[in-house]
Structure formats: C-alpha cells, structure tokens
Coordinates of C-alpha atoms in Angstrom, one line a residue:
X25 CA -35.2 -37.2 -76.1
X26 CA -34.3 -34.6 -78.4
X27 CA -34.0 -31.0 -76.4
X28 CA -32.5 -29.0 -78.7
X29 CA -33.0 -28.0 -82.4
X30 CA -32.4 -31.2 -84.7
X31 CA -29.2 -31.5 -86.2
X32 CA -29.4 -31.4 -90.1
X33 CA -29.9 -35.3 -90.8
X34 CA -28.0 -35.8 -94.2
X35 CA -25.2 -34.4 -92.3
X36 CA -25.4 -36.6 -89.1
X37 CA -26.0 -39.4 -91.4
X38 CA -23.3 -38.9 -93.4
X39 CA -21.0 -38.6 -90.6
X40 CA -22.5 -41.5 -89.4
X41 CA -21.9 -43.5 -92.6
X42 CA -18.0 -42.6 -93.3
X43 CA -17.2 -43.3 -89.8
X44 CA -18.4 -46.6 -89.8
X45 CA -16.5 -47.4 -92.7
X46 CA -13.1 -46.2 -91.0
X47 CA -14.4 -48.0 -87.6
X48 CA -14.5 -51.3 -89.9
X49 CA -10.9 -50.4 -91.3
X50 CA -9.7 -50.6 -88.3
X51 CA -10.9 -53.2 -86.7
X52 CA -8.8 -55.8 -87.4
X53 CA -5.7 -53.6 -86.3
X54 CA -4.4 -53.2 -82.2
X55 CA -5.8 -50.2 -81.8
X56 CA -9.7 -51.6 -81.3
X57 CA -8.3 -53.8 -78.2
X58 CA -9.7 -50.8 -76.7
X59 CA -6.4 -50.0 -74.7
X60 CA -4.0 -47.2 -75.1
X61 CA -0.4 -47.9 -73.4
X62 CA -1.9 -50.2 -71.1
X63 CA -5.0 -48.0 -70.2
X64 CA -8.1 -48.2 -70.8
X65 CA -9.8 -45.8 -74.0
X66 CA -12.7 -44.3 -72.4
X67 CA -15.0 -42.1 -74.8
X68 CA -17.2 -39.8 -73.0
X69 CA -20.0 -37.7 -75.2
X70 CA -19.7 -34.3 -73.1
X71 CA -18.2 -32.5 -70.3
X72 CA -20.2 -33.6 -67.6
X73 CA -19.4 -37.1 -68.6
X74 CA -15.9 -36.5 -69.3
X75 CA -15.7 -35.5 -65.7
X76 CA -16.8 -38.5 -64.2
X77 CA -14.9 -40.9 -66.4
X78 CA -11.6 -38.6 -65.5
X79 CA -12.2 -38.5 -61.8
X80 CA -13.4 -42.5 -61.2
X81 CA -10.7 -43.9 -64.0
X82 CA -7.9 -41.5 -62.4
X83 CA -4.1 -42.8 -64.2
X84 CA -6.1 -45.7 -65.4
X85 CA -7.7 -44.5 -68.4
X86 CA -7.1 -42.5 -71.8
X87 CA -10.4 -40.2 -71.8
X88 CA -11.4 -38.5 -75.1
X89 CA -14.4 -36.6 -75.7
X90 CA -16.3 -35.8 -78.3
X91 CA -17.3 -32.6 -78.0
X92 CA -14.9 -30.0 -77.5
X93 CA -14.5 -27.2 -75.1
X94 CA -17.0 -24.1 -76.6
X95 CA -18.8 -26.6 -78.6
X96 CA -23.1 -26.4 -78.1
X97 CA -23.4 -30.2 -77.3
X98 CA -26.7 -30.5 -78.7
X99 CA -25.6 -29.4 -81.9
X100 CA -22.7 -31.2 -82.3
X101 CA -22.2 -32.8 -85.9
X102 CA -19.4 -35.8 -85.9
X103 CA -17.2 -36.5 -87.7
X104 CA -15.7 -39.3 -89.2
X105 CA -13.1 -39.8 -87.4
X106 CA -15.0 -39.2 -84.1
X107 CA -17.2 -41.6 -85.0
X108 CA -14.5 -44.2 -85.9
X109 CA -13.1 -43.1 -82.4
X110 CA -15.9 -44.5 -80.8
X111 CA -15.1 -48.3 -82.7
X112 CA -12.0 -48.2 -81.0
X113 CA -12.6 -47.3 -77.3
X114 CA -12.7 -49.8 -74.2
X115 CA -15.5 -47.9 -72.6
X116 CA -18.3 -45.4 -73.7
X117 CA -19.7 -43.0 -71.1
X118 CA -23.0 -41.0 -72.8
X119 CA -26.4 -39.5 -71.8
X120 CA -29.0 -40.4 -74.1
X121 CA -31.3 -37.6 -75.4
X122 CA -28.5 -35.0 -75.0
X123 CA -26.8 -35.6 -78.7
X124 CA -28.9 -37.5 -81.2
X125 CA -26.0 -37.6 -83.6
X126 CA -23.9 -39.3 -80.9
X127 CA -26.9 -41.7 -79.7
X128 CA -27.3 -42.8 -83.5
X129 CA -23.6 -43.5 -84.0
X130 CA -23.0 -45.0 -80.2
X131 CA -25.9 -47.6 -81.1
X132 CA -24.2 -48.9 -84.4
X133 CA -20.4 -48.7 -82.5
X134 CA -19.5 -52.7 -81.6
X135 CA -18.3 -51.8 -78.1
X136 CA -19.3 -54.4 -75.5
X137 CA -18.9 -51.5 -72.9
X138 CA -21.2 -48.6 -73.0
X139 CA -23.2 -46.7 -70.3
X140 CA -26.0 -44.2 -70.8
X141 CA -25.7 -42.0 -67.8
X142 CA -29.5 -41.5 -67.6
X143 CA -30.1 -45.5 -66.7
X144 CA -28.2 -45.2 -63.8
X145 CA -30.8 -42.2 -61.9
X146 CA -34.5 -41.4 -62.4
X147 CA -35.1 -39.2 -65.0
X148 CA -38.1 -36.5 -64.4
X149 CA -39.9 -34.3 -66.4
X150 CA -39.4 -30.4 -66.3
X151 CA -40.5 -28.2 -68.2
X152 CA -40.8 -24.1 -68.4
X153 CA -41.4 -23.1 -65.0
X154 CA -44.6 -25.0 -63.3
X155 CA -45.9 -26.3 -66.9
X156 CA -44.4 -29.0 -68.4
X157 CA -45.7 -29.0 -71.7
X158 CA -43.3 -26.8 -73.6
X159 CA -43.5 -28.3 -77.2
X160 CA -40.3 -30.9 -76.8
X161 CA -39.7 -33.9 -77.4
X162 CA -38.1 -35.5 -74.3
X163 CA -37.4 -39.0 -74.9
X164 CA -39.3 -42.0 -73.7
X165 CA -40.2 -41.3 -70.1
X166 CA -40.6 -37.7 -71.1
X167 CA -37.3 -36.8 -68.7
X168 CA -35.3 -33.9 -68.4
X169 CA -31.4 -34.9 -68.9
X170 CA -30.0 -32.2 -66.9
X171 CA -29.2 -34.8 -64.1
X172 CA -26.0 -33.8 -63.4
X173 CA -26.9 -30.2 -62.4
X174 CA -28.2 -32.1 -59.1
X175 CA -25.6 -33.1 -57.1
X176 CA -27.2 -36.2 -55.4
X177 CA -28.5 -37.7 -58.9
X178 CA -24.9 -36.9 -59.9
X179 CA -23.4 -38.7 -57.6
X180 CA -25.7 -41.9 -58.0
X181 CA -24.1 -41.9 -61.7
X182 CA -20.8 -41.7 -60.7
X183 CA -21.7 -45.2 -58.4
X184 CA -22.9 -46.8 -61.6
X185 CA -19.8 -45.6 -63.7
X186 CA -17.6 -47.1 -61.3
X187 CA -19.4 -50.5 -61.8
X188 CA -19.3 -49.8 -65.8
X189 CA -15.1 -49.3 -65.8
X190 CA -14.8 -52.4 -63.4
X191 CA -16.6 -54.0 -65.6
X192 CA -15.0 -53.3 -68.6
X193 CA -11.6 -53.4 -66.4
X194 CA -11.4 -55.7 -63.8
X195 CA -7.9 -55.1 -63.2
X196 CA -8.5 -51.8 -61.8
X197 CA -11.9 -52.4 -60.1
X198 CA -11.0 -51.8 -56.8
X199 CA -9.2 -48.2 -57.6
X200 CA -12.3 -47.1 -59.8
X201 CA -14.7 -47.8 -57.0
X202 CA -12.4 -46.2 -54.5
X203 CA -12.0 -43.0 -57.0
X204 CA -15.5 -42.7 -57.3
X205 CA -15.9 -43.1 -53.3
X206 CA -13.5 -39.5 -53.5
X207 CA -16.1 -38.1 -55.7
X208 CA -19.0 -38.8 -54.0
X209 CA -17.8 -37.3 -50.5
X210 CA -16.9 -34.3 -53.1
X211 CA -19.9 -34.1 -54.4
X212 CA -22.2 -34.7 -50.8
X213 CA -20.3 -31.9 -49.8
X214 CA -21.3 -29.9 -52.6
X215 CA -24.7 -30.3 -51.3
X216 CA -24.6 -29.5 -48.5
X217 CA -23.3 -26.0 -49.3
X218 CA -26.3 -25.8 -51.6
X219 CA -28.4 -27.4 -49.0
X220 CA -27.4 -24.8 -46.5
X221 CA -26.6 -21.6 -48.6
X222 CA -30.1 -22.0 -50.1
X223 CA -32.3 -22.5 -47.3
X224 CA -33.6 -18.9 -46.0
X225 CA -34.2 -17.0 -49.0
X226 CA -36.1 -13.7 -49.7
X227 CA -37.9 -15.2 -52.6
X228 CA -37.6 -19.1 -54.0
X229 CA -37.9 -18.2 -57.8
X230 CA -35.2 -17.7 -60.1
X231 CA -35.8 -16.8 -64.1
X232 CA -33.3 -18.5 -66.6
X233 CA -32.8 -18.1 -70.1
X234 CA -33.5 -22.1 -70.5
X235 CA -35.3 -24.8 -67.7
X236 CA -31.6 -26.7 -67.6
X237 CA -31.9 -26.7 -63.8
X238 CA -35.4 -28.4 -62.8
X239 CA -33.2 -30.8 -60.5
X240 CA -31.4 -28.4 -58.8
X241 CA -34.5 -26.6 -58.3
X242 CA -36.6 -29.5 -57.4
X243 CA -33.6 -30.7 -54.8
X244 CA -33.6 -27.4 -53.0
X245 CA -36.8 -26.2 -53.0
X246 CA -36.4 -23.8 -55.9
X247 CA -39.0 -23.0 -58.6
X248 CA -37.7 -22.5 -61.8
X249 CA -39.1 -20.4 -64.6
X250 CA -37.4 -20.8 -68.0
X251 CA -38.0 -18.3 -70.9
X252 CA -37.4 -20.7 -73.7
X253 CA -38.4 -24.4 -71.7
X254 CA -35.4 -27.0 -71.8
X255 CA -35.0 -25.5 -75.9
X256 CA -32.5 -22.3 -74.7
X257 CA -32.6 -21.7 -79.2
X258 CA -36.9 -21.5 -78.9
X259 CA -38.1 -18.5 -79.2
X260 CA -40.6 -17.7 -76.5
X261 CA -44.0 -16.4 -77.0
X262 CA -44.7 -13.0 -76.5
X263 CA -47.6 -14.4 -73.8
X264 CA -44.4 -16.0 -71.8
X265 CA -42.2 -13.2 -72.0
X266 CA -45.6 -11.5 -70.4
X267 CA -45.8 -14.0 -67.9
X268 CA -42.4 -13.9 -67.0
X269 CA -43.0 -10.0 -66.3
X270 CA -45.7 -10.5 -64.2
X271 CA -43.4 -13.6 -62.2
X272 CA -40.3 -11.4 -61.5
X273 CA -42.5 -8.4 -59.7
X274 CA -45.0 -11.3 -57.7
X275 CA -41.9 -13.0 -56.5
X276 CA -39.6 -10.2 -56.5
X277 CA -37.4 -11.5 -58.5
X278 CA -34.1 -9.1 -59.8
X279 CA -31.6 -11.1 -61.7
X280 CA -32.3 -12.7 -65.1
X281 CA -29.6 -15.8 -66.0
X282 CA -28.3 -16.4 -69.0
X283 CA -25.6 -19.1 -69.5
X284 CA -22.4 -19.2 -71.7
X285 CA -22.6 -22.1 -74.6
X286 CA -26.7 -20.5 -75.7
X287 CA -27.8 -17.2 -76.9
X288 CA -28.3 -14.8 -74.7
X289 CA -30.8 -12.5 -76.5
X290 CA -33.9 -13.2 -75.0
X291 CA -32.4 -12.6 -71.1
X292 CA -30.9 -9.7 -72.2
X293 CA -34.1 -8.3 -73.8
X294 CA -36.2 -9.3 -70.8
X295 CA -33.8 -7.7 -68.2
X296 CA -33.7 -4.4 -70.1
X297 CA -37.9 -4.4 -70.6
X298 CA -38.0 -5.0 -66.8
X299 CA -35.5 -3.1 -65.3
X300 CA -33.3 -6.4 -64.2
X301 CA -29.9 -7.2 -63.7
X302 CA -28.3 -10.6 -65.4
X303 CA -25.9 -12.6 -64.5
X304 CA -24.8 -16.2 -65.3
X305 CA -26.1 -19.7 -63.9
X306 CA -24.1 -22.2 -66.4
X307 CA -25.9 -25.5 -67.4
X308 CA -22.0 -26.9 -67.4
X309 CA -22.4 -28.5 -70.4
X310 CA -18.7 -27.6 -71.4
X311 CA -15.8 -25.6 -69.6
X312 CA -14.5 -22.7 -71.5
X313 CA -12.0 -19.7 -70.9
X314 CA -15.1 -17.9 -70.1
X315 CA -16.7 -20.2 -67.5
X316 CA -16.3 -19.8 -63.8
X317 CA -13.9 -22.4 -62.4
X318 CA -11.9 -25.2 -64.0
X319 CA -13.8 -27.7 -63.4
X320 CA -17.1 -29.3 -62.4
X321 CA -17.1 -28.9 -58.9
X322 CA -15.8 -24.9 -59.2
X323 CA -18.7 -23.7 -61.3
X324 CA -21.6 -25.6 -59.4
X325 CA -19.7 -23.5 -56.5
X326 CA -20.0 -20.2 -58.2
X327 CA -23.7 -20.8 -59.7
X328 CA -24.3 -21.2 -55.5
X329 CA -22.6 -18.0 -55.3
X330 CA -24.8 -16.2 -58.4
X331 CA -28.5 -18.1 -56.8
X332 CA -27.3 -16.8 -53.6
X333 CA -26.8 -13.4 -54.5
X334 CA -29.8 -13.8 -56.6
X335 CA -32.3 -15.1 -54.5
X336 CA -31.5 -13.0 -51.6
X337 CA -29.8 -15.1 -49.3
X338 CA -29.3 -14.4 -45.4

C-alpha cells in the first residue's frame, strides 16, 4: 500500500542494487550471525516500530532504524549501507505499505526473522473523512497503516513482536514476553485516558491536515475529516477545501491540526480562510526536538491533551 508520493524508482532501485552487493560481501563474515556483543541486531523501519522492538527486547537487543529522527518515512531513500544493514540483522520489525523502498529491499534481505507489523492486527480502510475513496493506493486489503495511532491495535502488535524476538531468540523468550506484558498495561492505560478524556464532547469531529488517525477516531467514537486523505503531500481540491468549510461551522468545529514531519500549508490556509485556530495532533511517525514528549507514550498523551482542548471536552 503505497500512501505517500512514490519515491523516485531509479533511485530506490539503485540503492537497492549496491546494497545487496555489500549485504553479499558480508556475508560470509561474523557480523551476519545477526548478534552484536551477544545481543540480538534488531532492524526496525520507523519510530513506531523502533519503539516496540526497544521496549519488548529491553538490554537484549541492539536496535537500529532506518529512518532517522526528522526524516518523512514515506519518503525515505536508502542507502547502501542501510540496505546492507538489513543483511546483517537477527530480526526485522517493518510495516508494509509505509516505505516501499524499505518493503522492496526487506523482501530481497536473507533474514530468516522478519515481522510486518500489519499481519499481526486487522488493517481497515480510512479514507478522507466519511469517503474512502481518496485516489490512493492502499495495499492489498485496501488498509490504512496507521495502526499504531490506536492504542489497542498497538498493543496486539507488540503481543506478536514478542513471539517474533522469542522466536528468533529463544534464550531470552521469557524476558521478551514479560517486556511486552509492561507495554501492554502501559499502553491499556493509555486507553483508558483516551477512553475517558474523550467521552463527553461538545462536538465529535476533528479536521486534520492528513486522515493518519481513522483508528483512533474509529476506537473512540471520533469522525475524522482529513484535507488531503491518508496523502498529507495531495493537494486537496478546491470542492474539499469547501466541504471542509461547510464541516467545521455544522459541527462547530475550531481547531485545524497540522502535524510536524508534513507540510503544513494547507491547515494553515484553511484556518486563516475560516477564522480557526491550529494546533498539532502528530501521526508519531518520528520523534524530533520539536515533538511533544520523548517518547511514544508522551505524545499520544499530549495529542489527548490537543483533541481534548479541541473537541471541547468536559
């Protein structure tokens, strides 16, 4: 599922290409036992999976990602070395669809360990606000990948993770399921904040720059309306920008959200047209300097805070 601009082919390919033929130099030397001082080399494709390999594989693991902290994900072009990065790991943690670059050279890597995030939920569609037809391609069962801005779905992953590092581990299965036990009661307590700092609202729509958050939305009773549909770098027609108008003063909706990896243009441009404020709701595909918290569990905190604030919550 491809939800962002395509990254320039001859490029990815390329990359693609000279990575595998460092991955093959290297094969035959001890650095593609997959191990790094005794622990195990986990590659993980973004933040959100970088999070859940860090937290599950706690002291046993050496996690790398591949895309770097201010980085757009979608757009991410590797390199050769990332890609012969990927030869020598013990364990790949991915989501499909995310990173086409990164799902082309993940499917040529000879690691007997790899997990694609998005086999371990259901994947649904979402699409700009109630339609879901917004021009995208989104993989085979048509999902949205956003999964990890629901905490539930989120947790269900980090389950299956567990099993992935045991697997790939066995030495260490028991800490890696009790790690991801920790997570889970992290992350059930996560929703119940949202749970309960979402449920009497003065109006149930918010209006984002992209539909990153149909899950969140769909989990608490939310509806979503998305400028640009799950592309944040679409432009959107002048008849959506119209219908977006005509959503914020039906539902009395004040806040526009932007996020902090995508342009922000068109929010900006809607919130002055219309008289709204903006604010951020972040898609926590990276943490940056500029994001709010440290870590996973921080920002989906402070997005509560901005729907909150947004929504009108008693």
């Amino acid at each position: 599922m491809n939800v962002r601009r395509l990254i320039r082919p001859s490029a990815a390919a390329g990359a693609i290409a000279f990575g595998l033929v460092a991955l093959s130099a290297c094969s035959g030397s001890s650095a593609s036992d997959g191990k790094e001082n005794g622990r195990l080399k986990v590659v993980a494709s973004f933040y959100p999976m970088q999070y859940l390999a860090e937290q599950i594989g706690g002291d046993h693991v050496a996690v790398s990602t591949l895309t770097k902290p201010g980085v757009e994900p979608h757009d991410l072009e590797l390199k050769p070395r990332q890609t012969a990065q990927l030869g020598e790991a013990g364990y790949i943690l991915y989501l499909k669809g995310v990173q086409p670059a990164v799902d082309k050279a993940i499917e040529q890597a000879d690691v007997p360990h790899k997990t694609d995030a998005g086999t371990l939920t259901e994947l649904e569609t979402h699409g700009a606000g109630h339609s879901d037809d917004d021009g995208h391609d989104h993989g085979e069962a048509g999902g949205d990948p956003h999964i990890w801005l629901d905490p539930v779905k989120y947790a269900e992953v980090a389950e299956g993770v567990a099993d992935g590092l045991a697997e790939a581990d066995p030495d260490n299965a028991a800490a890696y399921r009790k790690n991801a036990e920790v997570l889970t009661g992290k992350l059930a307590g996560l929703n119940t904040r949202y749970e309960q700092g979402l449920k009497n609202t003065a109006t149930k729509t918010f209006i984002t720059t992209h539909s990153a958050f149909g899950y969140l939305a769909e989990r608490y009773g939310l509806d979503q309306e998305g400028i640009a549909g799950l592309d944040p770098e679409a432009e959107p027609s002048p008849a959506r920008i119209k219908e977006i108008q005509s959503i914020a003063v039906k539902e009395k909706v004040g806040t526009v959200f932007f996020e902090t990896l995508a342009d922000d243009r068109a929010a900006k441009t809607l919130a002055k047209d219309t008289g709204l404020r903006t604010d951020v709701l972040d898609p926590l595909e990276g943490i940056t300097d500029q994001s709010r918290g440290r870590d996973y569990i921080q920002v989906m905190d402070s997005n509560l805070t901005a729907l909150r604030k947004a929504l009108g919550a008693k």
